[in-house]
């Protein structure tokens, strides 16, 4: 299967025709990456000071921004940088939300916006733990933020000012990943989900689905034989381009690149045109159990 779908939009506020919306939904739900080679994010001259890797706290992978609370997390520099970064991320978040609402109009009443992130660190040389190493193939699952079956849809934009591409590897399909790792996963300890929530370790109750997805995420990254042997395709995203992908469904690894913007969205499977393609339904079919 071709892993790419091309969207020729060159503006964030474009209005899409119905057939373009239908094609985009079909492509996204089937696990394709919607690549927008002409969709760039304009950087104001005052924002050029943000292209420094030491903006970020060493203990975090990204700088995240909560638009509703106007709150940055993971930044360690002075107030001047914080104010400038908030303005840039707020503008990017609003433009990304406008674009997604138009391209996926069928999702409009169900698609909810999550955190915005800025990624100023070079991936290639970043030192981190195995579970946090995004250079290893994985599907997304959040330990502290269970999504209880909702899809994770992300819009990325390469804003590197030095011409560097963002390089990814794309692995096997989600069904192949699930068939490989699901049989090795034990059931959660009874009562553990409520206990983790009570302790404040998770921000909501971790369902059986969340337990499985997190175990798949960790198992993929920790299995070095799998990482070395599994087939993958290498793809490259030039500066000034954007792409949209369901990162809970598409096995991916970020190999190299620096200076990236990302906006996360969440979507309930019930809002999908084809709910059977959701990881939740694939895992329920393979396990024979309801997981949420």
PDB file of N, CA, C and O in Angstrom, residues 89-116:
ATOM      1  N   UNK A  89       3.182  29.616  19.152  1.00  0.00           N
ATOM      2  CA  UNK A  89       2.448  28.356  19.264  1.00  0.00           C
ATOM      3  C   UNK A  89       0.939  28.573  19.242  1.00  0.00           C
ATOM      4  O   UNK A  89       0.200  27.741  18.707  1.00  0.00           O
ATOM      5  N   UNK A  90       0.478  29.678  19.802  1.00  0.00           N
ATOM      6  CA  UNK A  90      -0.951  29.988  19.747  1.00  0.00           C
ATOM      7  C   UNK A  90      -1.387  30.220  18.306  1.00  0.00           C
ATOM      8  O   UNK A  90      -2.451  29.751  17.876  1.00  0.00           O
ATOM      9  N   UNK A  91      -0.560  30.930  17.553  1.00  0.00           N
ATOM     10  CA  UNK A  91      -0.881  31.180  16.143  1.00  0.00           C
ATOM     11  C   UNK A  91      -0.876  29.881  15.334  1.00  0.00           C
ATOM     12  O   UNK A  91      -1.768  29.632  14.528  1.00  0.00           O
ATOM     13  N   UNK A  92       0.113  29.044  15.578  1.00  0.00           N
ATOM     14  CA  UNK A  92       0.176  27.761  14.874  1.00  0.00           C
ATOM     15  C   UNK A  92      -1.020  26.877  15.238  1.00  0.00           C
ATOM     16  O   UNK A  92      -1.633  26.253  14.369  1.00  0.00           O
ATOM     17  N   UNK A  93      -1.368  26.828  16.512  1.00  0.00           N
ATOM     18  CA  UNK A  93      -2.484  26.005  16.959  1.00  0.00           C
ATOM     19  C   UNK A  93      -3.788  26.439  16.306  1.00  0.00           C
ATOM     20  O   UNK A  93      -4.582  25.610  15.847  1.00  0.00           O
ATOM     21  N   UNK A  94      -4.014  27.735  16.254  1.00  0.00           N
ATOM     22  CA  UNK A  94      -5.245  28.252  15.652  1.00  0.00           C
ATOM     23  C   UNK A  94      -5.301  27.957  14.155  1.00  0.00           C
ATOM     24  O   UNK A  94      -6.344  27.581  13.616  1.00  0.00           O
ATOM     25  N   UNK A  95      -4.169  28.096  13.477  1.00  0.00           N
ATOM     26  CA  UNK A  95      -4.132  27.808  12.044  1.00  0.00           C
ATOM     27  C   UNK A  95      -4.306  26.314  11.777  1.00  0.00           C
ATOM     28  O   UNK A  95      -5.003  25.917  10.836  1.00  0.00           O
ATOM     29  N   UNK A  96      -3.676  25.490  12.594  1.00  0.00           N
ATOM     30  CA  UNK A  96      -3.804  24.040  12.439  1.00  0.00           C
ATOM     31  C   UNK A  96      -5.240  23.599  12.671  1.00  0.00           C
ATOM     32  O   UNK A  96      -5.778  22.749  11.939  1.00  0.00           O
ATOM     33  N   UNK A  97      -5.885  24.168  13.680  1.00  0.00           N
ATOM     34  CA  UNK A  97      -7.270  23.824  13.988  1.00  0.00           C
ATOM     35  C   UNK A  97      -8.201  24.232  12.852  1.00  0.00           C
ATOM     36  O   UNK A  97      -9.127  23.489  12.480  1.00  0.00           O
ATOM     37  N   UNK A  98      -7.955  25.405  12.283  1.00  0.00           N
ATOM     38  CA  UNK A  98      -8.744  25.884  11.144  1.00  0.00           C
ATOM     39  C   UNK A  98      -8.596  24.940   9.954  1.00  0.00           C
ATOM     40  O   UNK A  98      -9.581  24.573   9.303  1.00  0.00           O
ATOM     41  N   UNK A  99      -7.377  24.532   9.678  1.00  0.00           N
ATOM     42  CA  UNK A  99      -7.094  23.648   8.551  1.00  0.00           C
ATOM     43  C   UNK A  99      -7.763  22.288   8.735  1.00  0.00           C
ATOM     44  O   UNK A  99      -8.414  21.766   7.821  1.00  0.00           O
ATOM     45  N   UNK A 100      -7.608  21.711   9.910  1.00  0.00           N
ATOM     46  CA  UNK A 100      -8.177  20.383  10.185  1.00  0.00           C
ATOM     47  C   UNK A 100      -9.701  20.414  10.154  1.00  0.00           C
ATOM     48  O   UNK A 100     -10.343  19.475   9.678  1.00  0.00           O
ATOM     49  N   UNK A 101     -10.297  21.482  10.660  1.00  0.00           N
ATOM     50  CA  UNK A 101     -11.760  21.604  10.664  1.00  0.00           C
ATOM     51  C   UNK A 101     -12.314  21.682   9.254  1.00  0.00           C
ATOM     52  O   UNK A 101     -13.434  21.239   8.995  1.00  0.00           O
ATOM     53  N   UNK A 102     -11.533  22.235   8.323  1.00  0.00           N
ATOM     54  CA  UNK A 102     -11.966  22.328   6.938  1.00  0.00           C
ATOM     55  C   UNK A 102     -11.727  21.024   6.181  1.00  0.00           C
ATOM     56  O   UNK A 102     -12.601  20.547   5.461  1.00  0.00           O
ATOM     57  N   UNK A 103     -10.536  20.440   6.363  1.00  0.00           N
ATOM     58  CA  UNK A 103     -10.208  19.208   5.646  1.00  0.00           C
ATOM     59  C   UNK A 103     -11.037  18.026   6.131  1.00  0.00           C
ATOM     60  O   UNK A 103     -11.459  17.176   5.342  1.00  0.00           O
ATOM     61  N   UNK A 104     -11.298  17.985   7.439  1.00  0.00           N
ATOM     62  CA  UNK A 104     -12.074  16.884   8.027  1.00  0.00           C
ATOM     63  C   UNK A 104     -13.386  17.421   8.592  1.00  0.00           C
ATOM     64  O   UNK A 104     -13.685  17.268   9.783  1.00  0.00           O
ATOM     65  N   UNK A 105     -14.164  18.043   7.728  1.00  0.00           N
ATOM     66  CA  UNK A 105     -15.412  18.678   8.163  1.00  0.00           C
ATOM     67  C   UNK A 105     -16.353  17.676   8.818  1.00  0.00           C
ATOM     68  O   UNK A 105     -17.116  18.030   9.726  1.00  0.00           O
ATOM     69  N   UNK A 106     -16.310  16.422   8.384  1.00  0.00           N
ATOM     70  CA  UNK A 106     -17.173  15.390   8.972  1.00  0.00           C
ATOM     71  C   UNK A 106     -16.849  15.177  10.452  1.00  0.00           C
ATOM     72  O   UNK A 106     -17.703  14.762  11.224  1.00  0.00           O
ATOM     73  N   UNK A 107     -15.633  15.489  10.840  1.00  0.00           N
ATOM     74  CA  UNK A 107     -15.194  15.299  12.230  1.00  0.00           C
ATOM     75  C   UNK A 107     -15.444  16.523  13.111  1.00  0.00           C
ATOM     76  O   UNK A 107     -15.215  16.460  14.328  1.00  0.00           O
ATOM     77  N   UNK A 108     -15.867  17.628  12.525  1.00  0.00           N
ATOM     78  CA  UNK A 108     -15.830  18.930  13.204  1.00  0.00           C
ATOM     79  C   UNK A 108     -16.419  18.920  14.609  1.00  0.00           C
ATOM     80  O   UNK A 108     -15.851  19.501  15.539  1.00  0.00           O
ATOM     81  N   UNK A 109     -17.541  18.269  14.800  1.00  0.00           N
ATOM     82  CA  UNK A 109     -18.189  18.274  16.114  1.00  0.00           C
ATOM     83  C   UNK A 109     -17.577  17.274  17.083  1.00  0.00           C
ATOM     84  O   UNK A 109     -17.960  17.237  18.259  1.00  0.00           O
ATOM     85  N   UNK A 110     -16.641  16.459  16.612  1.00  0.00           N
ATOM     86  CA  UNK A 110     -16.056  15.408  17.445  1.00  0.00           C
ATOM     87  C   UNK A 110     -14.564  15.557  17.659  1.00  0.00           C
ATOM     88  O   UNK A 110     -14.018  15.065  18.648  1.00  0.00           O
ATOM     89  N   UNK A 111     -13.882  16.215  16.722  1.00  0.00           N
ATOM     90  CA  UNK A 111     -12.434  16.375  16.810  1.00  0.00           C
ATOM     91  C   UNK A 111     -12.089  17.418  17.871  1.00  0.00           C
ATOM     92  O   UNK A 111     -12.522  18.560  17.788  1.00  0.00           O
ATOM     93  N   UNK A 112     -11.339  17.022  18.876  1.00  0.00           N
ATOM     94  CA  UNK A 112     -10.960  17.943  19.950  1.00  0.00           C
ATOM     95  C   UNK A 112      -9.463  18.206  19.910  1.00  0.00           C
ATOM     96  O   UNK A 112      -8.669  17.314  19.595  1.00  0.00           O
ATOM     97  N   UNK A 113      -9.110  19.421  20.227  1.00  0.00           N
ATOM     98  CA  UNK A 113      -7.713  19.830  20.147  1.00  0.00           C
ATOM     99  C   UNK A 113      -6.979  19.502  21.439  1.00  0.00           C
ATOM    100  O   UNK A 113      -7.525  19.640  22.539  1.00  0.00           O
ATOM    101  N   UNK A 114      -5.754  19.013  21.295  1.00  0.00           N
ATOM    102  CA  UNK A 114      -4.919  18.696  22.447  1.00  0.00           C
ATOM    103  C   UNK A 114      -3.753  19.666  22.573  1.00  0.00           C
ATOM    104  O   UNK A 114      -3.857  20.833  22.199  1.00  0.00           O
ATOM    105  N   UNK A 115      -2.637  19.159  23.049  1.00  0.00           N
ATOM    106  CA  UNK A 115      -1.463  20.001  23.255  1.00  0.00           C
ATOM    107  C   UNK A 115      -0.780  20.358  21.925  1.00  0.00           C
ATOM    108  O   UNK A 115      -0.817  19.609  20.973  1.00  0.00           O
ATOM    109  N   UNK A 116      -0.150  21.516  21.932  1.00  0.00           N
ATOM    110  CA  UNK A 116       0.711  21.955  20.842  1.00  0.00           C
ATOM    111  C   UNK A 116       2.145  21.780  21.319  1.00  0.00           C
ATOM    112  O   UNK A 116       2.433  21.972  22.499  1.00  0.00           O
TER     113      UNK A 116
END
